[in-house]
CSV table of C-alpha atoms and ligand atoms in Angstrom, one decimal:
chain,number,residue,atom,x,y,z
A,2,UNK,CA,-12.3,9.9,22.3
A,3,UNK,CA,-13.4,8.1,25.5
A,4,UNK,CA,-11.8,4.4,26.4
A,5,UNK,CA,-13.4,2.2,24.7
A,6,UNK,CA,-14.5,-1.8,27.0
A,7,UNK,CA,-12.4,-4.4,26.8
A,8,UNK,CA,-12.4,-7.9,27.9
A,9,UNK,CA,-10.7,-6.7,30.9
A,10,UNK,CA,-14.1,-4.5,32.1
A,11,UNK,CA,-16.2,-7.3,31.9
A,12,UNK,CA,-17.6,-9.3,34.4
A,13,UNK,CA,-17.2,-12.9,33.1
A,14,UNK,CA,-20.1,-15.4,34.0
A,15,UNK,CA,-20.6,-17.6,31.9
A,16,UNK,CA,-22.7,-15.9,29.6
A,17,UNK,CA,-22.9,-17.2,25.5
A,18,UNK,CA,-20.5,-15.0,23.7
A,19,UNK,CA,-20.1,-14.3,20.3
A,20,UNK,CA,-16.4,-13.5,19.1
A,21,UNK,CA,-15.5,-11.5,16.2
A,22,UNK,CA,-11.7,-13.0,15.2
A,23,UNK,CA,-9.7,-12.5,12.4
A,24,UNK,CA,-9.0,-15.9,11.0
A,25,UNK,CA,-8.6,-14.8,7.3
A,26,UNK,CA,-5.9,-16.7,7.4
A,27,UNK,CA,-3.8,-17.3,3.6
A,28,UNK,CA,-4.9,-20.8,2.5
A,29,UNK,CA,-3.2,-22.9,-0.6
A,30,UNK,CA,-4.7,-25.9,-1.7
A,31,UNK,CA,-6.7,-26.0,1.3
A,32,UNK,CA,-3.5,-25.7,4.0
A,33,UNK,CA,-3.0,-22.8,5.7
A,34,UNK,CA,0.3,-21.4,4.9
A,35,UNK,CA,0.8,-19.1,7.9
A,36,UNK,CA,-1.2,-19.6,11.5
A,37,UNK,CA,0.0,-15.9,13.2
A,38,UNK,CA,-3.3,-14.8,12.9
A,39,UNK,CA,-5.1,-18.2,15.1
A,40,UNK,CA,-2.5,-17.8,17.2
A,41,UNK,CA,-3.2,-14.1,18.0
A,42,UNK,CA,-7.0,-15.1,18.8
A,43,UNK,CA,-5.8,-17.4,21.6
A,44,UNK,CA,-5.4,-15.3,24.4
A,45,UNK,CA,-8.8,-14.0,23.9
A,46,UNK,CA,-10.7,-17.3,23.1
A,47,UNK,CA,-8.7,-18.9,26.1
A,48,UNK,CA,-10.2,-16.3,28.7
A,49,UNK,CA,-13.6,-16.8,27.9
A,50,UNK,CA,-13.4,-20.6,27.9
A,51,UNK,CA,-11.5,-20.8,31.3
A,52,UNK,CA,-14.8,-18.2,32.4
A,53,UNK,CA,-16.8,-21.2,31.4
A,54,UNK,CA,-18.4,-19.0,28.3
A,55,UNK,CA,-20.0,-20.9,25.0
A,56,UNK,CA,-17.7,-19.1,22.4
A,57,UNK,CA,-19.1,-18.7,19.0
A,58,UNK,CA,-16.5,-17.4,17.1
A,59,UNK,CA,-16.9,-15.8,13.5
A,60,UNK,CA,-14.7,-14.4,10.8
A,61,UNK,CA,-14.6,-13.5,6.9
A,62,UNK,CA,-11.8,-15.5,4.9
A,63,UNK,CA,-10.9,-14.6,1.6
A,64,UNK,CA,-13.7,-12.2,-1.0
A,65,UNK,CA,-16.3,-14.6,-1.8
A,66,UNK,CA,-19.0,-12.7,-3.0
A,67,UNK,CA,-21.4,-13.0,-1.3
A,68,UNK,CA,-22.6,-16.4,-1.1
A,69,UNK,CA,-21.1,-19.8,-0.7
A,70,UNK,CA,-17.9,-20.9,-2.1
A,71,UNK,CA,-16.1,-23.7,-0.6
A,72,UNK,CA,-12.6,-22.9,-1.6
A,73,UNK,CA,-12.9,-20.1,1.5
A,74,UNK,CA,-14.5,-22.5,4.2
A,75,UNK,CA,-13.0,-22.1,7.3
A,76,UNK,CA,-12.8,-25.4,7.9
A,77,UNK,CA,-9.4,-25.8,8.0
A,78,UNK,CA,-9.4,-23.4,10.2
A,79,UNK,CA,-11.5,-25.2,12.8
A,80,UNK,CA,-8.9,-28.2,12.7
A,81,UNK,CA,-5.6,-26.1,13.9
A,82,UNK,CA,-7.5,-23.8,16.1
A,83,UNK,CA,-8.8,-27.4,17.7
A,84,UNK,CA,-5.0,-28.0,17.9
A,85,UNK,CA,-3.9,-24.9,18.6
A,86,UNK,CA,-6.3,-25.1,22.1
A,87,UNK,CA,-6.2,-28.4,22.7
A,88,UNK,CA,-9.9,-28.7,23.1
A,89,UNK,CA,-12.5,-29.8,20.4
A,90,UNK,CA,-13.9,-27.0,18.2
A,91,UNK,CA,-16.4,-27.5,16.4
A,92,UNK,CA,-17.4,-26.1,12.5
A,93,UNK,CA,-20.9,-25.0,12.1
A,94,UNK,CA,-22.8,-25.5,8.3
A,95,UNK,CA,-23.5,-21.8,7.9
A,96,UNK,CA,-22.9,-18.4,10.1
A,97,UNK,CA,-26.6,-18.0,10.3
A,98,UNK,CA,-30.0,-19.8,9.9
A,99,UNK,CA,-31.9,-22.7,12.4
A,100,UNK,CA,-29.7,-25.5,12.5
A,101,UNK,CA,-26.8,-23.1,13.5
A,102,UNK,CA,-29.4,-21.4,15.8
A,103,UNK,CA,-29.9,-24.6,17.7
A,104,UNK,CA,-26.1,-25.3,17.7
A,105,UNK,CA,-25.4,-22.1,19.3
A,106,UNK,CA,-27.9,-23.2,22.2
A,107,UNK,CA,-26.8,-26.6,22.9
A,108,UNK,CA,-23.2,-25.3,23.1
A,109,UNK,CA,-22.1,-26.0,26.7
A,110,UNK,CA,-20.1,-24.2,29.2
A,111,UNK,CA,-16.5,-23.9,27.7
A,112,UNK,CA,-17.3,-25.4,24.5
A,113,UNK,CA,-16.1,-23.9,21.1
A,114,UNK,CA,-18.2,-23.3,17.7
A,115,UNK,CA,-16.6,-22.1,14.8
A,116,UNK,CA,-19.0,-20.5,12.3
A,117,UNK,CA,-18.9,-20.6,8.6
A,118,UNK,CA,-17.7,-17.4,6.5
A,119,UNK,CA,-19.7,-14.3,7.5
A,120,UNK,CA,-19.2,-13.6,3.4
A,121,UNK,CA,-21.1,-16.2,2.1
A,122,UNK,CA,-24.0,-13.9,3.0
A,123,UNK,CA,-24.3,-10.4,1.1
A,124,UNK,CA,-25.9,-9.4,4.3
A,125,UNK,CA,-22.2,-9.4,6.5
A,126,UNK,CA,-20.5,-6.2,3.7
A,127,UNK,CA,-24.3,-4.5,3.4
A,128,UNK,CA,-24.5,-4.3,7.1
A,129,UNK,CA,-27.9,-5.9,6.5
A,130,UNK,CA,-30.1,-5.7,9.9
A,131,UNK,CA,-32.0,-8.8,9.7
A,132,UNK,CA,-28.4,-10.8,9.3
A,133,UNK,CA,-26.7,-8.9,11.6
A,134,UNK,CA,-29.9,-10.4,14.3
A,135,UNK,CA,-29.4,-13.5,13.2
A,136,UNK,CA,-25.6,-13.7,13.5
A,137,UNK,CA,-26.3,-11.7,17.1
A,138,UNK,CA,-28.3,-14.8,18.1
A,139,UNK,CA,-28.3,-15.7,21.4
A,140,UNK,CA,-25.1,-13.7,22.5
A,141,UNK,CA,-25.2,-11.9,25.6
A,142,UNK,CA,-21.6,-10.7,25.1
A,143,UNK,CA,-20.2,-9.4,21.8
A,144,UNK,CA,-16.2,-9.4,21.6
A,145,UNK,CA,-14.2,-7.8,18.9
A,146,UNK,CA,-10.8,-9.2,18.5
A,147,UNK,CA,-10.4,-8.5,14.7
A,148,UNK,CA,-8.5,-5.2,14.3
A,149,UNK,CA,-7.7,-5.8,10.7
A,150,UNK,CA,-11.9,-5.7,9.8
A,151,UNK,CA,-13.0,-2.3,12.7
A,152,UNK,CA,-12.9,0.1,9.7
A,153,UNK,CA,-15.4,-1.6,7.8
A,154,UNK,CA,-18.9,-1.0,9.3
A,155,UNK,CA,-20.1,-4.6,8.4
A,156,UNK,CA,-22.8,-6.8,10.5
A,157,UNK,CA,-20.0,-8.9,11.8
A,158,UNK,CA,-18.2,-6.0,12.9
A,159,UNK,CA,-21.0,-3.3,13.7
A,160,UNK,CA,-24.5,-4.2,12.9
A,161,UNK,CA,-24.2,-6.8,15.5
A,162,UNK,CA,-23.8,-4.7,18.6
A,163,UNK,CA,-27.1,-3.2,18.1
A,164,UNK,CA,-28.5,-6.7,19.3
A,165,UNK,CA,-25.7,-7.6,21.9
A,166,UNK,CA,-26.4,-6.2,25.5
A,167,UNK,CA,-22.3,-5.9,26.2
A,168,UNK,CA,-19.9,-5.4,23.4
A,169,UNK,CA,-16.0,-5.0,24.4
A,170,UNK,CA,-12.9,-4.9,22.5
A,171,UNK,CA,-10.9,-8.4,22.8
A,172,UNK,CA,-7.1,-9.0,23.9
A,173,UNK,CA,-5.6,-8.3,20.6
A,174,UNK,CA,-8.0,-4.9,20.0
A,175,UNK,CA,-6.8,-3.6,23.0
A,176,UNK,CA,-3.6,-4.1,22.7
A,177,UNK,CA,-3.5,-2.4,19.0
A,178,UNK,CA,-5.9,0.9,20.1
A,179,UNK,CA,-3.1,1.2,23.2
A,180,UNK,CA,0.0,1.0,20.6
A,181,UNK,CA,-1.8,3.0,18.2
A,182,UNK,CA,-3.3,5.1,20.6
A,183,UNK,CA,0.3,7.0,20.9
A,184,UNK,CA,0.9,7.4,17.3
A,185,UNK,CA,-2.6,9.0,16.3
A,186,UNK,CA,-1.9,11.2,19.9
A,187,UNK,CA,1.7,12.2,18.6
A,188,UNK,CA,2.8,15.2,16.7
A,189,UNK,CA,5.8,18.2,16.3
A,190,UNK,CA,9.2,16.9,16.6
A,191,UNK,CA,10.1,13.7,16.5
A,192,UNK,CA,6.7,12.0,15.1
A,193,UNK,CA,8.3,10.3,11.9
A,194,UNK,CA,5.6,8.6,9.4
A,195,UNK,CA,6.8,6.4,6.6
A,196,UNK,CA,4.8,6.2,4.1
A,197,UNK,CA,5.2,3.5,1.3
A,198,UNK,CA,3.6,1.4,-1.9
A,199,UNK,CA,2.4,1.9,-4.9
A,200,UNK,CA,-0.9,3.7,-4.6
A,201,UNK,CA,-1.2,7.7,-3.6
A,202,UNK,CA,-4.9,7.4,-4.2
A,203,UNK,CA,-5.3,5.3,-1.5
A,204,UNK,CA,-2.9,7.5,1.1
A,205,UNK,CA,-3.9,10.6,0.2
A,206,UNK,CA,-6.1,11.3,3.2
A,207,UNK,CA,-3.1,10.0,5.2
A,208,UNK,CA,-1.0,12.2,3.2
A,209,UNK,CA,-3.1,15.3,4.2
A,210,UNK,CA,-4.0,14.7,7.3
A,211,UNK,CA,-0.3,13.6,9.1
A,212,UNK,CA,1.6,16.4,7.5
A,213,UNK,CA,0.4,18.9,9.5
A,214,UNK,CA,1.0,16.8,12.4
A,215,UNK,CA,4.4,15.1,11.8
A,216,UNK,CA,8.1,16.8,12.0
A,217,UNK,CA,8.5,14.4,8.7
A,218,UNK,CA,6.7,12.4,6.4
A,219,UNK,CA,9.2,10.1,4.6
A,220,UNK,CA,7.8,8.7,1.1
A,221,UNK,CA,8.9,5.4,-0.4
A,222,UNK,CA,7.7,2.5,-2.8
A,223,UNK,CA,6.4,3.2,-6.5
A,224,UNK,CA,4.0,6.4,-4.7
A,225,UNK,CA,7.1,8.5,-4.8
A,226,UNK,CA,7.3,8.6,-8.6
A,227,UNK,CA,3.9,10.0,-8.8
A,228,UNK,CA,5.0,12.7,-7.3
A,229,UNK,CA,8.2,13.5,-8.9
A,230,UNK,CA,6.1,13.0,-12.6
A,231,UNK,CA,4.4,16.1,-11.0
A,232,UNK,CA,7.9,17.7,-10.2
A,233,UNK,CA,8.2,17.1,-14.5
A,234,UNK,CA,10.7,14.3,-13.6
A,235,UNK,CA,11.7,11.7,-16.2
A,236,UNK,CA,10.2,8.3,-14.7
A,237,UNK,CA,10.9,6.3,-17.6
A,238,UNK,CA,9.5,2.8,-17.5
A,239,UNK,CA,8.5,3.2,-13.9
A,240,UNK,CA,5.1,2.0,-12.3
A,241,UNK,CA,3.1,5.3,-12.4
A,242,UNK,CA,-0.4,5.1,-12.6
A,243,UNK,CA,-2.8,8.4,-13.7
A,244,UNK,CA,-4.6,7.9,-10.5
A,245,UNK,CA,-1.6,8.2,-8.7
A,246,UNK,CA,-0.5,11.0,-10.3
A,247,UNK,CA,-3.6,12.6,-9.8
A,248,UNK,CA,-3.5,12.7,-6.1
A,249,UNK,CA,0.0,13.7,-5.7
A,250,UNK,CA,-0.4,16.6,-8.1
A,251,UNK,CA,-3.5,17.5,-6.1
A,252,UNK,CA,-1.6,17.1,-2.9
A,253,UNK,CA,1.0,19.2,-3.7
A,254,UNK,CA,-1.6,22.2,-5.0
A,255,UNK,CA,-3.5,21.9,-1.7
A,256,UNK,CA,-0.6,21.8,0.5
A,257,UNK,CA,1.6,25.1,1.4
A,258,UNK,CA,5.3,24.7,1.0
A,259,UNK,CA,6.0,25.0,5.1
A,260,UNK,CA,4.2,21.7,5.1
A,261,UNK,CA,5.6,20.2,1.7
A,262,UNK,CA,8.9,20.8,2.7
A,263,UNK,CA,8.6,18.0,5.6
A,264,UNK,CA,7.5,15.4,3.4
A,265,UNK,CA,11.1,13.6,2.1
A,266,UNK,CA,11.2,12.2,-1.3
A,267,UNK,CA,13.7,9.5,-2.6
A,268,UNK,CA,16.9,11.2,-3.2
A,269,UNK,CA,18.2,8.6,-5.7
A,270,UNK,CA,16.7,5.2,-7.1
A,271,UNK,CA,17.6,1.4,-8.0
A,272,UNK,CA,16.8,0.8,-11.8
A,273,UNK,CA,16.1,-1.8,-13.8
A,274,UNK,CA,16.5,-1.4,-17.6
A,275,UNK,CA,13.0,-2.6,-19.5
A,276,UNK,CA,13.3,-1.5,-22.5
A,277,UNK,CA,14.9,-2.8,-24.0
A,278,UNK,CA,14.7,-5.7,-21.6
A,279,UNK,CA,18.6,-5.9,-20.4
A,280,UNK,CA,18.1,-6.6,-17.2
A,281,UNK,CA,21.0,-4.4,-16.4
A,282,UNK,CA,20.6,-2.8,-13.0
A,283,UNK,CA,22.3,0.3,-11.6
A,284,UNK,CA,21.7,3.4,-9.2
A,285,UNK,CA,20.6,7.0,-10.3
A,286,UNK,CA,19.9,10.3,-8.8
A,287,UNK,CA,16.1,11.0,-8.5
A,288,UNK,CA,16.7,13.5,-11.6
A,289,UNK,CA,18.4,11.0,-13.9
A,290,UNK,CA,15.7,8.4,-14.1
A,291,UNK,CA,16.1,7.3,-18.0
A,292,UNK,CA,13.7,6.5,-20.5
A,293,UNK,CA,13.3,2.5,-20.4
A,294,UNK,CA,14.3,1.8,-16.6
A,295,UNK,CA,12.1,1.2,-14.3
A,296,UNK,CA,12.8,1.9,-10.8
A,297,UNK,CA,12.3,-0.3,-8.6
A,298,UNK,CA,13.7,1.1,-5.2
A,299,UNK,CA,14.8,3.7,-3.4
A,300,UNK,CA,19.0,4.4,-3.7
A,301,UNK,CA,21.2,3.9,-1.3
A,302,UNK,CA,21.6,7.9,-0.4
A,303,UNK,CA,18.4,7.4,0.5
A,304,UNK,CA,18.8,4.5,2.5
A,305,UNK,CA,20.8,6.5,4.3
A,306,UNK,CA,19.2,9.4,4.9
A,307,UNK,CA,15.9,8.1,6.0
A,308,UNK,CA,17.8,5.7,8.2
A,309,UNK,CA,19.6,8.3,9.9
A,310,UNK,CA,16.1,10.1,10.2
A,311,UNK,CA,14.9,6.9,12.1
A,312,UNK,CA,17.9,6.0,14.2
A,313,UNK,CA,18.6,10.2,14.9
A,314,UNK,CA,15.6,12.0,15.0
A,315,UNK,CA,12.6,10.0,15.8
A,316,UNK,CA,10.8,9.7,18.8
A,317,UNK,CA,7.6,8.0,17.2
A,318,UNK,CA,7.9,6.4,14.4
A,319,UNK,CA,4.7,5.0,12.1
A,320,UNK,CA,5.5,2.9,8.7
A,321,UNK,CA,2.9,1.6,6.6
A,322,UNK,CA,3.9,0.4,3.2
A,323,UNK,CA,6.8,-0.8,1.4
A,324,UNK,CA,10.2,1.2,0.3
A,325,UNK,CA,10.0,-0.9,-3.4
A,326,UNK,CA,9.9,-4.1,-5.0
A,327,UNK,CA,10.7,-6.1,-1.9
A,328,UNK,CA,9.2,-9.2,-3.3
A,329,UNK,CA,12.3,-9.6,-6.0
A,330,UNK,CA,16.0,-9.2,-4.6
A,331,UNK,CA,17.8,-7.0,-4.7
A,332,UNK,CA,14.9,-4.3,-4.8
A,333,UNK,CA,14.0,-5.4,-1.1
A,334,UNK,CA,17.0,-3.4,-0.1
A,335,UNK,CA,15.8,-0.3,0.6
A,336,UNK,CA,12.5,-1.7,3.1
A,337,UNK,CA,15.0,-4.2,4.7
A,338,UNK,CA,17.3,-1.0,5.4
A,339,UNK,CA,14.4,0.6,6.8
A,340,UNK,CA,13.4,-2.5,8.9
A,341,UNK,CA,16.3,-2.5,10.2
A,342,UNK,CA,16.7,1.9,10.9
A,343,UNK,CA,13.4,0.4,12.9
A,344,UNK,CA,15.0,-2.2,14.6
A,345,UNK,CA,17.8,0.0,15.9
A,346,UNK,CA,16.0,3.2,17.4
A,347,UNK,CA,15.3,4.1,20.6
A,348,UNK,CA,11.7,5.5,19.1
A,349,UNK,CA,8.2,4.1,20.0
A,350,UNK,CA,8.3,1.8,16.4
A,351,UNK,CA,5.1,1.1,15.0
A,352,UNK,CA,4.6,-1.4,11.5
A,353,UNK,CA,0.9,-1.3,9.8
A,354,UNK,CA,0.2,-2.9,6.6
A,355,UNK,CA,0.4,-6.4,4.9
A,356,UNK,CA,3.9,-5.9,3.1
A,357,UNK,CA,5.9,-3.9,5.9
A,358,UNK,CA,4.8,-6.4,8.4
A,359,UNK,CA,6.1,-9.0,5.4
A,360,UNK,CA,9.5,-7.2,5.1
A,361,UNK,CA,9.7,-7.2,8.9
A,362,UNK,CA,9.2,-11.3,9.8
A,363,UNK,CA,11.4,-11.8,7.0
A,364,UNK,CA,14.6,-10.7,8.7
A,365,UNK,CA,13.0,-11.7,11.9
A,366,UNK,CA,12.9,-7.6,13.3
A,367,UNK,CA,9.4,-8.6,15.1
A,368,UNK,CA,11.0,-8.6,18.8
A,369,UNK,CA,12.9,-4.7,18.0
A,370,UNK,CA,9.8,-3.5,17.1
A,371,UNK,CA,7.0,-1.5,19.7
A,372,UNK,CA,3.9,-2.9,17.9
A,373,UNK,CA,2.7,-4.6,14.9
A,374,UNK,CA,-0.1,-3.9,14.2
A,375,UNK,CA,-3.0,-7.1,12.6
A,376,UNK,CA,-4.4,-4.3,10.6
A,377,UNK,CA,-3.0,-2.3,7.5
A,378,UNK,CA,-5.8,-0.1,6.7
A,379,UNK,CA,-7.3,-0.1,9.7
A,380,UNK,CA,-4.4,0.9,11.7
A,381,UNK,CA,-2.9,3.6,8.7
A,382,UNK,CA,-7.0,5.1,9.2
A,383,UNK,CA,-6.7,5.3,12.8
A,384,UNK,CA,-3.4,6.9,13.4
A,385,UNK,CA,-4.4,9.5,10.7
A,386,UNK,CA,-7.6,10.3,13.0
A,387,UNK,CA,-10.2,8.5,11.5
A,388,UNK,CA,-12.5,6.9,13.6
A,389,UNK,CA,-13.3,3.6,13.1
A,390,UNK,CA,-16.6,2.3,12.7
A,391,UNK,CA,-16.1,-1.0,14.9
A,392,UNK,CA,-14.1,0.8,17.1
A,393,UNK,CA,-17.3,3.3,17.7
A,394,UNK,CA,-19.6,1.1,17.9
A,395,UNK,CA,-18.1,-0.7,21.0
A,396,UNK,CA,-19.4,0.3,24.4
A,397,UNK,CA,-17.7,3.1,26.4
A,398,UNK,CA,-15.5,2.2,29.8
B,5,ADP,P1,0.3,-1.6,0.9
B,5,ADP,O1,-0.2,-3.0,0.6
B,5,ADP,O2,1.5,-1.6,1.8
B,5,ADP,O3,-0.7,-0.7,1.3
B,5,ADP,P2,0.4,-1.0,-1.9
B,5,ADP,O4,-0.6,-2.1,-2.1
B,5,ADP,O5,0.0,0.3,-2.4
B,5,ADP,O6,0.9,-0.9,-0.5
B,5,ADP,O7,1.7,-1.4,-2.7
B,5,ADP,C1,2.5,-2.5,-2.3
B,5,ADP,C2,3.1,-3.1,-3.6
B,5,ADP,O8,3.7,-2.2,-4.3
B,5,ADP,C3,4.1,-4.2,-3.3
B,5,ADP,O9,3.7,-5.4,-4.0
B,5,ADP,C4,5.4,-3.7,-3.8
B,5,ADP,O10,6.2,-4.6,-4.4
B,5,ADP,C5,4.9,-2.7,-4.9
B,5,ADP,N1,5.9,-1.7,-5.1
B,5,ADP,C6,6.4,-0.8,-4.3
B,5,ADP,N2,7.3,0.0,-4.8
B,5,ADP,C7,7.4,-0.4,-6.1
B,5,ADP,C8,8.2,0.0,-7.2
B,5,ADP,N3,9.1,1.0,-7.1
B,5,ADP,N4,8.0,-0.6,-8.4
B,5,ADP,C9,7.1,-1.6,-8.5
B,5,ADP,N5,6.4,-2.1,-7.5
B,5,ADP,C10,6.5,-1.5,-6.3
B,6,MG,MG1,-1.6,-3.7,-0.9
């Protein structure tokens, strides 16, 4: 695929820009609980002001259905990023109609309007055209720093670049396509995906797709047990959806056993007795999962193993998902261990997805690791070698 603009290609001068950002930041009771994401549209919003651009900047927060709710303003947002650049931001009504029309041409050389949530309109997930226009406005420069949102083909992320003369990827987007760039490039020996949660359904394409690229494909997280329910394992009291066992049972009819035999299931597991509800806790092999536990993470064998994978074998490594219940100790165990296999080899390290970049930050790994990536889906999608429909849309260098 050819190179794709970015900020960098652009002749800056001082024409009004419209930037998509991902400020769907998490809020509770109106304070927002963690700023990474403001912070990693600075760089981007910084280079256009010091180029004297008017920046409109616009975002989704939250699922609002749609239209107007105010518990997913971005309001608060407006106040830290105001902070954050030390310059006065300010928060428009709406994302589109004529009051916010006029704002958008009074804004001044260097000056900074935050828009309201692109989903209070039904128009920004529909891809409607005539919103789309209207959020356009009077941009002359469209910049996508929103990795997280470029494999959803909304109007904030797509439709608008049919009305925007110049539409380039932004500091964060480029730095995410390069990272990720390697991993959807790699494959043979030493390209190591870990994949991990609780849904196959929703990795099954991944599934498919990497193993015929990857030297292994190490499963974790409740998706494993799908798979040995398939193998007619016991999984007792274990999360195990139909769906999920579904997919794997399909994955494993549609795969040949040269390629099955790279993907590396949990050799033992951490359990949890349910039923009845003793709380009593112990380790089994992935054969001797009993009738009332539920298993809750991968064993320390397996700790073991795929961290000797990581640290020994790897060259490129890609992990989306993760290894268990890391949100209740001890179950985090077996992600932190493979945080930490991360954090020690000498591989290119790549971390997609909400809960592995969670697991990560938690034991402070961030500075071991090649690239995290702002985007779970979005960056899973495109190292499998899916395009991206905000990706495509952007203009070729
Ligand atoms: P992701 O968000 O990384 O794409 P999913 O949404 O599919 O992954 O699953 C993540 C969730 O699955 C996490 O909340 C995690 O605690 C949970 N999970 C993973 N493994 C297990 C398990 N063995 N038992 C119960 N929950 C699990
Ligand atoms: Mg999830």
């Amino acid at each position: 695929m050819a190179r794709k603009k970015t900020l960098r290609d652009v002749h800056l001068s001082g024409q009004p820009t419209l930037v998509r950002v991902d400020f769907n930041v998490p809020l509770e009771d109106g304070k927002i609980t963690d700023e990474t994401r403001i912070q990693g549209a600075l760089p981007t919003i910084q280079a256009l002001l010091d180029a004297g651009c008017p920046v409109t900047l616009c975002s989704h927060l939250g699922r609002p259905k749609g239209k107007p709710d105010p518990q997913f303003s971005l309001k608060p947002v407006a106040e830290r990023l105001a902070e954050a650049l030390d310059a006065p931001v300010t928060m428009a009504p709406d994302c589109i109609g004529d009051e916010v029309a006029q704002m958008r041409s009074d804004l001044g050389a260097g000056e900074v309007l935050l828009l309201e949530n692109t989903r209070f309109h039904a128009g920004e997930e529909a891809n409607d055209a005539d919103f789309a226009r209207a959020l356009a406005g009077n941009a002359e420069l469209f910049v996508d720093d929103a990795f997280g949102s470029m494999h959803r083909a909304h109007a904030s992320t797509v439709g608008v670049t049919e009305f925007i003369g110049a539409c380039v990827a932004g500091m964060l987007v480029g730095k995410e396509l390069d990272a990720l760039a390697k991993c959807r490039a790699a494959s043979g020996d030493g390209f190591i995906v870990i994949l991990g949660g609780a849904k196959v359904e929703e990795k099954i394409n991944a599934i498919t797709q990497m193993l015929p690229r990857v030297e292994k494909l190490i499963i974790g997280g409740a998706m494993a047990w799908a798979f040995f329910k398939v193998m007619g394992r016991e999984v007792g009291a274990s999360l195990c959806k139909d769906s999920s066992v579904e997919a794997a049972a399909q994955i494993m009819k549609k795969m040949d056993d040269e390629l099955l035999a790279r993907m590396m299931l949990p050799l033992d597991v951490h359990m949890k007795q349910v039923k009845p509800d003793t709380g009593e806790t112990k380790f089994a092999d992935a054969a001797a999962i009993e009738p009332g536990w539920n298993a809750l993470d991968i064993g320390p064998k397996t700790r073991d193993e795929y961290g000797r994978i990581i640290r020994d074998e790897a060259e490129i490594v890609f992990w989306n998902g993760p290894m268990g219940y890391f949100e209740e100790a001890p179950f985090d165990e077996g992600t932190l261990a493979v945080a930490r296999a991360l954090a020690d080899t000498k591989a290119f390290t790549v971390v997609g997805g909400g809960d592995s970049v969670a697991a990560v930050t938690q034991i402070c790994y961030e500075d071991d690791m090649s690239h995290i990536s702002t985007g779970g889906g979005a960056s899973l999608e495109y190292v499998q070698g899916d395009t991206l429909p905000g990706v495509e849309a952007l203009d070729e260098a």
